[in-house]
Amino acid sequence: MKLSNKTKVLEQGEMTLAERMYLPAIVGGMATTLKHFFSKPVTIRYPEQKRYLGPVYRGQHILKRDEAGAERCTACGLCAVACPAEAISMVAEERKAGEETLYREEKYAKVYEINMLRCIFCGLCEEACPKEAIFLRHDTMVPVFHQRDEVIWGKDKLVEKMDHRYLRDGWK
């Protein structure tokens, strides 16, 4: 039974003595090996050398602070709504008297968590944030997880340290 009328019959010719001894295949394989042997290696020695990831790379999450050291996040929830993997969760709370230096607005994120196993690093949380509070760093990869309790990142891992500020070109 034929499925179509477009069949093509191929006829193979007789193999030569060199082809029967696999000489062209062996010579071709040796030529490829020698070409790669003398070319520059494409691998790097990772712990000692770091590869430039580029300005559009989306890596480790960070919650930004302003110049005075106050957290920018106002717990509006737009990043959690924009996240297609539903990796972000937060609990909002009102700012109390005396906490004006800690938080910018009257409302802040008491709890801000990102499940790094669910995150797909799409950058939609970064685009949805009206206060420019969350960024995906272009210079840092997410570290390897060894335990299951290390995959939920809270504010202790996300909020930037004032002595190690993250600056991106064109952003404050």
GROMACS .gro file of C-alpha atoms in nm:
model
  172
    1MET     CA    1   0.000   0.000   0.000
    2LYS     CA    2   0.141   0.339  -0.100
    3LEU     CA    3   0.063   0.654   0.091
    4SER     CA    4   0.152   0.881  -0.196
    5ASN     CA    5   0.266   0.868  -0.556
    6LYS     CA    6   0.578   1.068  -0.477
    7THR     CA    7   0.808   0.776  -0.399
    8LYS     CA    8   1.166   0.796  -0.519
    9VAL     CA    9   1.369   0.483  -0.585
   10LEU     CA   10   1.737   0.510  -0.500
   11GLU     CA   11   1.998   0.282  -0.645
   12GLN     CA   12   2.333   0.247  -0.477
   13GLY     CA   13   2.637   0.186  -0.688
   14GLU     CA   14   2.916  -0.057  -0.614
   15MET     CA   15   3.157   0.062  -0.340
   16THR     CA   16   3.520   0.113  -0.437
   17LEU     CA   17   3.806  -0.062  -0.260
   18ALA     CA   18   3.891   0.254  -0.056
   19GLU     CA   19   3.528   0.292   0.051
   20ARG     CA   20   3.512  -0.071   0.155
   21MET     CA   21   3.822  -0.020   0.372
   22TYR     CA   22   3.664   0.299   0.522
   23LEU     CA   23   3.968   0.509   0.428
   24PRO     CA   24   3.776   0.828   0.335
   25ALA     CA   25   3.581   0.810   0.662
   26ILE     CA   26   3.895   0.757   0.870
   27VAL     CA   27   4.082   1.041   0.696
   28GLY     CA   28   3.782   1.274   0.738
   29GLY     CA   29   3.756   1.190   1.107
   30MET     CA   30   4.127   1.247   1.162
   31ALA     CA   31   4.109   1.582   0.979
   32THR     CA   32   3.821   1.695   1.204
   33THR     CA   33   4.012   1.583   1.513
   34LEU     CA   34   4.327   1.771   1.408
   35LYS     CA   35   4.127   2.084   1.326
   36HIS     CA   36   3.973   2.088   1.675
   37PHE     CA   37   4.303   1.997   1.837
   38PHE     CA   38   4.472   2.314   1.714
   39SER     CA   39   4.177   2.552   1.750
   40LYS     CA   40   4.115   2.776   2.054
   41PRO     CA   41   3.908   2.602   2.325
   42VAL     CA   42   3.559   2.739   2.386
   43THR     CA   43   3.543   2.640   2.752
   44ILE     CA   44   3.648   2.860   3.043
   45ARG     CA   45   3.774   2.772   3.390
   46TYR     CA   46   3.456   2.874   3.572
   47PRO     CA   47   3.540   2.948   3.932
   48GLU     CA   48   3.848   3.148   3.836
   49GLN     CA   49   3.708   3.308   3.519
   50LYS     CA   50   3.362   3.461   3.497
   51ARG     CA   51   3.184   3.484   3.162
   52TYR     CA   52   3.029   3.817   3.069
   53LEU     CA   53   2.656   3.754   3.070
   54GLY     CA   54   2.547   4.065   2.881
   55PRO     CA   55   2.316   4.354   2.962
   56VAL     CA   56   1.994   4.165   2.883
   57TYR     CA   57   2.068   3.861   3.099
   58ARG     CA   58   1.808   3.807   3.373
   59GLY     CA   59   1.964   3.648   3.679
   60GLN     CA   60   1.940   3.689   4.054
   61HIS     CA   61   1.646   3.890   4.193
   62ILE     CA   62   1.705   4.197   4.406
   63LEU     CA   63   1.471   4.433   4.590
   64LYS     CA   64   1.611   4.784   4.553
   65ARG     CA   65   1.646   5.056   4.813
   66ASP     CA   66   1.643   5.427   4.739
   67GLU     CA   67   1.937   5.662   4.801
   68ALA     CA   68   1.836   5.712   5.165
   69GLY     CA   69   1.826   5.336   5.230
   70ALA     CA   70   1.447   5.295   5.243
   71GLU     CA   71   1.284   5.000   5.066
   72ARG     CA   72   1.113   5.096   4.742
   73CYS     CA   73   0.855   4.815   4.742
   74THR     CA   74   0.504   4.934   4.831
   75ALA     CA   75   0.348   4.585   4.823
   76CYS     CA   76   0.113   4.679   4.540
   77GLY     CA   77   0.118   4.320   4.416
   78LEU     CA   78   0.164   4.398   4.047
   79CYS     CA   79   0.475   4.182   4.028
   80ALA     CA   80   0.288   3.885   4.176
   81VAL     CA   81   0.000   3.934   3.933
   82ALA     CA   82   0.236   3.965   3.635
   83CYS     CA   83   0.431   3.650   3.726
   84PRO     CA   84   0.312   3.369   3.493
   85ALA     CA   85   0.461   3.101   3.718
   86GLU     CA   86   0.299   3.242   4.035
   87ALA     CA   87   0.637   3.238   4.209
   88ILE     CA   88   0.599   3.566   4.402
   89SER     CA   89   0.396   3.605   4.719
   90MET     CA   90   0.376   3.897   4.959
   91VAL     CA   91   0.197   4.023   5.267
   92ALA     CA   92   0.136   4.398   5.293
   93GLU     CA   93   0.138   4.598   5.615
   94GLU     CA   94   0.092   4.961   5.714
   95ARG     CA   95   0.399   5.157   5.818
   96LYS     CA   96   0.412   5.241   6.187
   97ALA     CA   97   0.534   5.562   6.346
   98GLY     CA   98   0.913   5.579   6.352
   99GLU     CA   99   0.959   5.357   6.045
  100GLU     CA  100   0.976   5.645   5.797
  101THR     CA  101   1.345   5.578   5.730
  102LEU     CA  102   1.286   5.207   5.664
  103TYR     CA  103   1.003   5.229   5.410
  104ARG     CA  104   0.924   5.490   5.146
  105GLU     CA  105   0.546   5.475   5.143
  106GLU     CA  106   0.270   5.416   5.400
  107LYS     CA  107   0.236   5.054   5.290
  108TYR     CA  108   0.525   4.809   5.264
  109ALA     CA  109   0.584   4.439   5.210
  110LYS     CA  110   0.608   4.274   5.549
  111VAL     CA  111   0.672   3.940   5.380
  112TYR     CA  112   0.808   3.916   5.024
  113GLU     CA  113   0.897   3.570   4.898
  114ILE     CA  114   1.003   3.427   4.564
  115ASN     CA  115   0.997   3.053   4.502
  116MET     CA  116   1.309   3.011   4.291
  117LEU     CA  117   1.204   2.666   4.171
  118ARG     CA  118   0.894   2.813   4.012
  119CYS     CA  119   1.054   3.129   3.875
  120ILE     CA  120   1.116   3.120   3.500
  121PHE     CA  121   1.325   3.441   3.495
  122CYS     CA  122   1.100   3.606   3.239
  123GLY     CA  123   1.143   3.959   3.378
  124LEU     CA  124   0.771   4.041   3.383
  125CYS     CA  125   0.788   4.127   3.754
  126GLU     CA  126   1.059   4.380   3.675
  127GLU     CA  127   0.850   4.537   3.399
  128ALA     CA  128   0.531   4.547   3.607
  129CYS     CA  129   0.680   4.726   3.908
  130PRO     CA  130   0.581   5.096   3.906
  131LYS     CA  131   0.836   5.188   4.176
  132GLU     CA  132   1.137   5.014   4.013
  133ALA     CA  133   1.172   4.806   4.328
  134ILE     CA  134   1.255   4.465   4.182
  135PHE     CA  135   1.531   4.389   3.937
  136LEU     CA  136   1.678   4.076   3.788
  137ARG     CA  137   2.053   4.132   3.802
  138HIS     CA  138   2.239   4.105   3.475
  139ASP     CA  139   2.573   4.035   3.640
  140THR     CA  140   2.493   3.759   3.892
  141MET     CA  141   2.365   3.406   3.845
  142VAL     CA  142   2.136   3.237   4.095
  143PRO     CA  143   2.344   3.010   4.319
  144VAL     CA  144   2.296   2.634   4.321
  145PHE     CA  145   2.050   2.495   4.576
  146HIS     CA  146   2.151   2.201   4.794
  147GLN     CA  147   1.854   2.185   5.030
  148ARG     CA  148   1.484   2.226   4.964
  149ASP     CA  149   1.449   2.503   5.222
  150GLU     CA  150   1.697   2.719   5.026
  151VAL     CA  151   1.464   2.771   4.729
  152ILE     CA  152   1.220   3.017   4.891
  153TRP     CA  153   1.393   3.353   4.904
  154GLY     CA  154   1.262   3.604   5.156
  155LYS     CA  155   1.350   3.964   5.218
  156ASP     CA  156   1.669   3.860   5.396
  157LYS     CA  157   1.814   3.740   5.063
  158LEU     CA  158   1.635   3.980   4.830
  159VAL     CA  159   1.676   4.329   4.979
  160GLU     CA  160   1.997   4.491   4.859
  161LYS     CA  161   2.270   4.581   5.103
  162MET     CA  162   2.362   4.948   5.111
  163ASP     CA  163   2.734   4.872   5.097
  164HIS     CA  164   2.688   4.659   4.784
  165ARG     CA  165   2.447   4.857   4.565
  166TYR     CA  166   2.334   4.725   4.227
  167LEU     CA  167   2.351   4.987   3.953
  168ARG     CA  168   2.225   4.929   3.600
  169ASP     CA  169   2.297   5.174   3.320
  170GLY     CA  170   2.016   5.427   3.295
  171TRP     CA  171   1.858   5.336   3.634
  172LYS     CA  172   1.889   5.493   3.976
   0.00000   0.00000   0.00000
